[in-house]
Amino acid sequence: MSNPVVVEVVRGDRVESTHRGAGAVVDADGRVVLAFGDAERPIYPRSAVKALQALPLIESGAADKLGLTDAEIALACASHSGAEAHVALAAGMLAKAGRDAGALECGAHWPLGEAAARALARSGGRPSALHNNCSGKHAGFVCLACAGGLDPASYVSPDHPVQRAVTETLAEVTGTPLGEENRGIDGCSIPAYAIPLGALALGFARLATGRGLPPRRARAAERIRAAVAAHPAVVAGQGRFDTEVMTILGASAFTKTGAEGVFCAALPDLGLGLAVKADDGAGRAAQVMMAALLSRFGGFGAALDRFVAPPLVNWNGVVVGALRPAGALA
Amino acid sequence: MSNPVVVEVVRGDRVESTHRGAGAVVDADGRVVLAFGDAERPIYPRSAVKALQALPLIESGAADKLGLTDAEIALACASHSGAEAHVALAAGMLAKAGRDAGALECGAHWPLGEAAARALARSGGRPSALHNNCSGKHAGFVCLACAGGLDPASYVSPDHPVQRAVTETLAEVTGTPLGEENRGIDGCSIPAYAIPLGALALGFARLATGRGLPPRRARAAERIRAAVAAHPAVVAGQGRFDTEVMTILGASAFTKTGAEGVFCAALPDLGLGLAVKADDGAGRAAQVMMAALLSRFGGFGAALDRFVAPPLVNWNGVVVGALRPAGALA
C-alpha cells in the first residue's frame, strides 16, 4: 500500500523532506528488470506519454503528407518552455495544416520556462495558446485531423476521431484497456487515462525498439526517436531536465516528464522502457528517480551525477544541502 | 515512523497524488489539543518562524528607536511577493537604520509573486536583494544591529550578536535548545534550526497570547499581532494564502508559510498555536492542512472552504479535480 521513500532532501546533516514513489524498468517482451513500490496501480502519465500520443500522426501518413520536419515532430512530443523558437514551430505546424492558433483547444498560459516568461513580459506580450507547453501536441492533433480531411473542431473530446485514434494507440502500445472508467481530464483538456507504471514502461520499451509493434508503427517509433534525439532543445527547453539529459546522452535515451511527478524513458540501445511516479506529484523527486535509474541501467557513468544528486544552492550561491536517491534507488 | 496521508489530489474520480504530513495544535500551557504524525521529530520551520525571529527587534526597543511603522514590522515577519510596495517598505526600513540595500545579506532572486516578477521584467528591471522574499526580515536584522550601535556586517552568521539574540529568543519561546547540532543554513543564508512541530505550536500559542513570555516579550508579541493583522498584504502578497486568509479572518488568525511545506499559525481568541509540515515539502499540501485545522479549530464556518478543498482548474477554466484533506484531517 505504502510506497517506499526513494528520494531524500537533505539540509545540513538532516533530512528535511522525503519523497515516496514507485517505478518499473521493463523490456519489450514485458520482462520486469526492476520494480519498486506499487507498479501495478494505474496512474495518470500526463504529458509523459506525448511521444506515444504522437504515433498516429506519423503512422497515418499525416506528417509526411503535410511535410512536417523532425523539429516539428519533436514539438508534438514536447512539454516545451514556450520560448520563441517553440512558438514559431507550433505556428508553422498549424500553417501546414491550413490553420492558425485559433484551432488550438489547449488554453493559454504563461511560458513554462522562466526566462521565456520574462522575455514575453519584457516585450509587452501576453501568452497565447501557442505558448502552452502542450501546443506542439495539440498542433499535431490538428495536423492529424486536417491531413485526413476531418474537421479538427472539438479534437480534445474523447469521441473525436483524432482522440479515438490516439487513445486506441496508447491502449495498444501499453497493453491497457482505456475507457471512461479510467479517464480524467488533463490540464490541456484532452482525456487523461490512468495506466500502471509497468504497462507504461512496456510501452516505452516498445517505443525504444519497435518490438511488439506492427511494422508501420515500429517505423513511426523510429522516426520519433530520431526526431527527439536530433532536437532535445525542442522537447523541453534550455536548462530543463529532458533537454539537458538528452543533449548529454544523444540517441541513447529519450526521457519525458509529465505533470504530478511522472517520468517515462526509452533506452533504445538496451531495449528498455522506464516509468516512475512520485506519490506526491513532485517533479524534483521524479527527476532524481529517473536520473538514478538511467545512471544504473544506462551505463552512462558519471555523466548524470548532477541530476542524480543535485545540490541545493541558496540565493548567495552557498551549497546548503542536496537531493539524493534513497532506499531501492540509493 | 511513517506519517499518515493527510491531503489527496483528485483528478476525475481517482486519487492522482497524495501528501503525508504531521502537525500539532497546542495551547500556551503546552496542552496538546491535537497531534497527528510525528510531531516530536525536529523539522526546519524555515520562514514560518519569522514573527518569532522579529521579537528581538521590538523587545529591544530598536523598532521604537528607529520609528518603524506597523507595515514595516509586518514586513519583518513576511515572505513577501517582491511587489513594488514590499520593495519600498524594505528600502524604508534600511534608510531608518542609515543603510541601504548594500547592507542586505540575503542574496537576490526574482520576485516570488508571478505578477510582480512579470512587472519587474516588463519594466526592464533586474532583481536585487530588496526583491528577496526575506528582505523585510533581513532589514529588521540590520535595524536591530544599527539601533544597538552594532556593525551589521555578517549579521547572518550564527555568532553575530543579532543572530545570537534571535536564536536565543526562538529557543526560549519554543522551549527548544538550539545549537550547532540542529543547525542548517537557510535559503537566505541565516541559520535554520530544527524544532519539533509540537514546540513550534507552543511557541505560536505563546505568540498568540503572551502567556509564558516575560512582560516585554509579551508586549512585543502583541505589537506583532496587531501589525500583521493590520497589513495582511505585506506578509505575503495578492492572491497568496497568508494574505487572503488573514484578510478574511482579521486579527483572529496569524498564519505564516515556510519553505518545504511548513505552516505555523497563532489563534489569539482561542489561545492556540498550530504547526504542520508536509513530509515532501509541498506548499499546496501544507496550505490544505493549515486551512483544514483553521476551519476545525477556528470556528470560521465556511469562510475557508476554498482553501480547505481548492479545485484544480485547467487552462480552459474546466474544473478537473481538487485537493482535499484526508485521514486525520478529513
Short mmCIF file of N, CA and C in Angstrom, two decimals, chain A residues 2 11-12 14-20 41-42 44 46 105-110 118 121-122 132 181-182 185-189 194 260 277 279-281 284 314-316 320, chain B residues 2 11-12 14-20 41-42 44 46 105-110 118 121-122 132 181-182 185-189 194 260 277 279-281 284 314-316 320:
data_model
loop_
_atom_site.label_atom_id
_atom_site.label_comp_id
_atom_site.label_asym_id
_atom_site.label_seq_id
_atom_site.Cartn_x
_atom_site.Cartn_y
_atom_site.Cartn_z
N SER A 2 1.82 1.29 0.95
CA SER A 2 2.64 2.49 1.09
C SER A 2 3.91 2.33 0.26
N ARG A 11 19.29 18.99 4.23
CA ARG A 11 19.79 20.34 4.54
C ARG A 11 20.70 20.21 5.75
N GLY A 12 21.90 20.75 5.67
CA GLY A 12 22.87 20.49 6.74
C GLY A 12 23.09 18.98 6.79
N ARG A 14 20.77 16.92 8.06
CA ARG A 14 19.44 16.45 8.45
C ARG A 14 18.57 16.27 7.21
N VAL A 15 17.75 15.20 7.21
CA VAL A 15 16.80 15.01 6.11
C VAL A 15 15.64 15.97 6.35
N GLU A 16 15.47 16.93 5.43
CA GLU A 16 14.42 17.94 5.60
C GLU A 16 13.08 17.45 5.05
N SER A 17 13.09 16.80 3.90
CA SER A 17 11.87 16.31 3.27
C SER A 17 12.15 14.96 2.61
N THR A 18 11.09 14.19 2.40
CA THR A 18 11.24 12.89 1.75
C THR A 18 10.16 12.71 0.69
N HIS A 19 10.51 11.96 -0.34
CA HIS A 19 9.55 11.65 -1.40
C HIS A 19 9.42 10.14 -1.55
N ARG A 20 8.19 9.67 -1.61
CA ARG A 20 7.91 8.26 -1.87
C ARG A 20 7.55 8.08 -3.33
N ARG A 41 -0.57 -0.23 -9.87
CA ARG A 41 -1.70 0.69 -9.67
C ARG A 41 -1.74 1.67 -10.83
N PRO A 42 -2.90 1.86 -11.46
CA PRO A 42 -2.97 2.83 -12.57
C PRO A 42 -2.72 4.26 -12.10
N TYR A 44 -2.06 8.45 -13.69
CA TYR A 44 -2.16 9.30 -14.89
C TYR A 44 -0.74 9.65 -15.36
N ARG A 46 0.01 11.67 -17.67
CA ARG A 46 0.03 13.08 -18.10
C ARG A 46 0.90 13.26 -19.35
N GLU A 105 -7.01 24.05 -28.88
CA GLU A 105 -8.00 23.94 -27.80
C GLU A 105 -7.35 23.65 -26.45
N CYS A 106 -6.07 24.02 -26.32
CA CYS A 106 -5.33 23.70 -25.09
C CYS A 106 -5.42 24.79 -24.04
N GLY A 107 -5.88 25.98 -24.42
CA GLY A 107 -5.88 27.10 -23.48
C GLY A 107 -4.51 27.76 -23.45
N ALA A 108 -4.48 28.95 -22.90
CA ALA A 108 -3.23 29.72 -22.86
C ALA A 108 -2.64 29.72 -21.45
N HIS A 109 -1.33 29.72 -21.35
CA HIS A 109 -0.68 30.01 -20.07
C HIS A 109 0.67 30.66 -20.31
N TRP A 110 1.18 31.35 -19.30
CA TRP A 110 2.50 31.96 -19.40
C TRP A 110 3.54 30.88 -19.66
N ARG A 118 9.74 35.69 -18.77
CA ARG A 118 10.23 37.06 -18.55
C ARG A 118 10.46 37.77 -19.88
N ALA A 121 7.12 38.93 -21.09
CA ALA A 121 6.68 40.10 -20.31
C ALA A 121 7.47 41.34 -20.73
N ARG A 122 8.79 41.17 -20.89
CA ARG A 122 9.66 42.30 -21.24
C ARG A 122 9.24 42.91 -22.58
N ASN A 132 1.34 27.66 -24.64
CA ASN A 132 1.01 26.50 -23.80
C ASN A 132 2.04 25.40 -24.06
N GLU A 181 -13.94 4.54 -17.63
CA GLU A 181 -13.74 4.15 -16.23
C GLU A 181 -12.35 4.56 -15.70
N ASN A 182 -11.39 4.78 -16.60
CA ASN A 182 -10.08 5.24 -16.08
C ASN A 182 -9.65 6.56 -16.72
N ILE A 185 -9.52 14.42 -16.97
CA ILE A 185 -9.27 15.47 -17.95
C ILE A 185 -7.93 16.10 -17.63
N ASP A 186 -7.10 16.27 -18.66
CA ASP A 186 -5.76 16.80 -18.45
C ASP A 186 -5.79 18.34 -18.38
N GLY A 187 -4.64 18.91 -18.00
CA GLY A 187 -4.53 20.37 -17.91
C GLY A 187 -4.83 21.07 -19.21
N CYS A 188 -4.58 20.38 -20.33
CA CYS A 188 -4.78 20.97 -21.66
C CYS A 188 -6.09 20.50 -22.28
N SER A 189 -6.93 19.86 -21.47
CA SER A 189 -8.30 19.48 -21.82
C SER A 189 -8.47 18.17 -22.58
N ALA A 194 -5.60 6.65 -16.92
CA ALA A 194 -4.75 6.05 -15.89
C ALA A 194 -4.22 4.70 -16.39
N GLU A 260 2.66 16.16 -12.15
CA GLU A 260 2.40 15.35 -10.95
C GLU A 260 3.42 14.23 -10.77
N LYS A 277 6.74 7.34 -10.86
CA LYS A 277 5.89 8.43 -10.35
C LYS A 277 6.19 8.66 -8.87
N ASP A 279 4.79 9.78 -5.45
CA ASP A 279 3.43 9.76 -4.88
C ASP A 279 2.83 11.14 -4.74
N ASP A 280 3.69 12.10 -4.35
CA ASP A 280 3.21 13.43 -4.01
C ASP A 280 3.17 14.37 -5.21
N GLY A 281 3.58 13.85 -6.38
CA GLY A 281 3.49 14.67 -7.57
C GLY A 281 4.66 15.63 -7.79
N ARG A 284 10.70 17.40 -8.83
CA ARG A 284 12.10 17.26 -8.43
C ARG A 284 12.42 15.83 -8.03
N ASN A 314 21.75 28.10 -2.22
CA ASN A 314 20.88 29.20 -1.78
C ASN A 314 21.15 30.48 -2.59
N TRP A 315 20.44 31.56 -2.21
CA TRP A 315 20.47 32.78 -3.01
C TRP A 315 21.83 33.48 -3.02
N ASN A 316 22.70 33.05 -2.10
CA ASN A 316 24.06 33.58 -2.14
C ASN A 316 25.04 32.60 -2.78
N VAL A 320 23.73 24.39 0.49
CA VAL A 320 23.16 24.20 1.82
C VAL A 320 22.58 22.80 1.99
N SER B 2 6.24 6.34 9.76
CA SER B 2 5.62 6.85 8.54
C SER B 2 4.45 7.74 8.90
N ARG B 11 -8.13 13.75 -9.44
CA ARG B 11 -8.42 14.12 -10.82
C ARG B 11 -9.46 13.13 -11.32
N GLY B 12 -10.53 13.65 -11.94
CA GLY B 12 -11.64 12.75 -12.28
C GLY B 12 -12.12 12.12 -10.98
N ARG B 14 -10.36 9.74 -9.40
CA ARG B 14 -9.19 8.96 -8.99
C ARG B 14 -8.24 9.84 -8.20
N VAL B 15 -7.61 9.26 -7.17
CA VAL B 15 -6.59 9.99 -6.42
C VAL B 15 -5.31 9.97 -7.24
N GLU B 16 -4.88 11.16 -7.68
CA GLU B 16 -3.69 11.24 -8.54
C GLU B 16 -2.41 11.30 -7.71
N SER B 17 -2.41 12.05 -6.63
CA SER B 17 -1.23 12.20 -5.79
C SER B 17 -1.67 12.29 -4.33
N THR B 18 -0.75 11.97 -3.43
CA THR B 18 -1.04 12.04 -2.00
C THR B 18 0.10 12.73 -1.26
N HIS B 19 -0.25 13.38 -0.19
CA HIS B 19 0.74 14.05 0.66
C HIS B 19 0.62 13.54 2.09
N ARG B 20 1.76 13.19 2.67
CA ARG B 20 1.80 12.79 4.07
C ARG B 20 2.28 13.96 4.90
N ARG B 41 9.50 14.95 16.09
CA ARG B 41 10.74 14.97 15.30
C ARG B 41 11.08 16.41 14.92
N PRO B 42 12.32 16.85 15.15
CA PRO B 42 12.68 18.23 14.79
C PRO B 42 12.63 18.43 13.27
N TYR B 44 12.89 21.70 10.13
CA TYR B 44 13.27 23.10 9.90
C TYR B 44 12.00 23.91 9.64
N ARG B 46 11.85 26.94 8.74
CA ARG B 46 12.15 27.91 7.68
C ARG B 46 11.46 29.26 7.94
N GLU B 105 22.16 40.80 3.31
CA GLU B 105 23.00 39.63 3.05
C GLU B 105 22.16 38.41 2.65
N CYS B 106 20.96 38.67 2.12
CA CYS B 106 20.04 37.57 1.79
C CYS B 106 20.20 37.06 0.36
N GLY B 107 20.93 37.80 -0.47
CA GLY B 107 21.01 37.42 -1.89
C GLY B 107 19.79 37.91 -2.64
N ALA B 108 19.89 37.90 -3.95
CA ALA B 108 18.79 38.40 -4.80
C ALA B 108 18.07 37.25 -5.48
N HIS B 109 16.78 37.40 -5.67
CA HIS B 109 16.05 36.47 -6.56
C HIS B 109 14.88 37.20 -7.18
N TRP B 110 14.38 36.66 -8.30
CA TRP B 110 13.21 37.25 -8.95
C TRP B 110 12.03 37.20 -7.99
N ARG B 118 6.75 39.49 -13.37
CA ARG B 118 6.48 39.95 -14.74
C ARG B 118 6.53 41.47 -14.83
N ALA B 121 10.11 42.43 -14.97
CA ALA B 121 10.67 42.14 -16.30
C ALA B 121 10.17 43.15 -17.32
N ARG B 122 8.88 43.47 -17.24
CA ARG B 122 8.26 44.40 -18.19
C ARG B 122 8.92 45.77 -18.12
N ASN B 132 14.17 39.96 -2.69
CA ASN B 132 14.19 38.68 -1.98
C ASN B 132 13.01 38.63 -1.01
N GLU B 181 24.27 21.50 16.65
CA GLU B 181 23.84 20.13 16.36
C GLU B 181 22.51 20.07 15.61
N ASN B 182 21.70 21.12 15.71
CA ASN B 182 20.45 21.08 14.93
C ASN B 182 20.35 22.28 13.98
N ILE B 185 21.61 25.75 7.05
CA ILE B 185 21.65 27.12 6.52
C ILE B 185 20.41 27.33 5.66
N ASP B 186 19.74 28.46 5.87
CA ASP B 186 18.50 28.73 5.14
C ASP B 186 18.79 29.29 3.74
N GLY B 187 17.74 29.40 2.94
CA GLY B 187 17.87 29.93 1.58
C GLY B 187 18.43 31.34 1.55
N CYS B 188 18.17 32.10 2.63
CA CYS B 188 18.62 33.49 2.69
C CYS B 188 19.90 33.63 3.51
N SER B 189 20.52 32.48 3.84
CA SER B 189 21.83 32.40 4.49
C SER B 189 21.86 32.51 6.01
N ALA B 194 16.41 23.22 13.55
CA ALA B 194 15.35 22.21 13.54
C ALA B 194 14.65 22.18 14.89
N GLU B 260 9.46 24.32 2.03
CA GLU B 260 9.44 22.86 2.27
C GLU B 260 8.22 22.41 3.07
N LYS B 277 3.78 20.24 8.91
CA LYS B 277 4.75 20.09 7.81
C LYS B 277 4.33 18.92 6.93
N ASP B 279 5.52 16.07 4.61
CA ASP B 279 6.77 15.31 4.53
C ASP B 279 7.59 15.65 3.29
N ASP B 280 6.87 15.84 2.18
CA ASP B 280 7.53 16.01 0.89
C ASP B 280 7.88 17.45 0.57
N GLY B 281 7.52 18.36 1.49
CA GLY B 281 7.87 19.75 1.29
C GLY B 281 6.92 20.53 0.41
N ARG B 284 1.45 23.25 -1.42
CA ARG B 284 0.00 23.09 -1.62
C ARG B 284 -0.61 22.21 -0.54
N ASN B 314 -8.20 23.68 -15.07
CA ASN B 314 -7.20 23.60 -16.14
C ASN B 314 -7.17 24.89 -16.96
N TRP B 315 -6.32 24.89 -18.02
CA TRP B 315 -6.05 26.11 -18.77
C TRP B 315 -7.26 26.63 -19.54
N ASN B 316 -8.30 25.79 -19.64
CA ASN B 316 -9.53 26.27 -20.26
C ASN B 316 -10.59 26.62 -19.21
N VAL B 320 -11.10 20.11 -13.14
CA VAL B 320 -10.73 18.73 -13.48
C VAL B 320 -10.43 17.90 -12.24
#
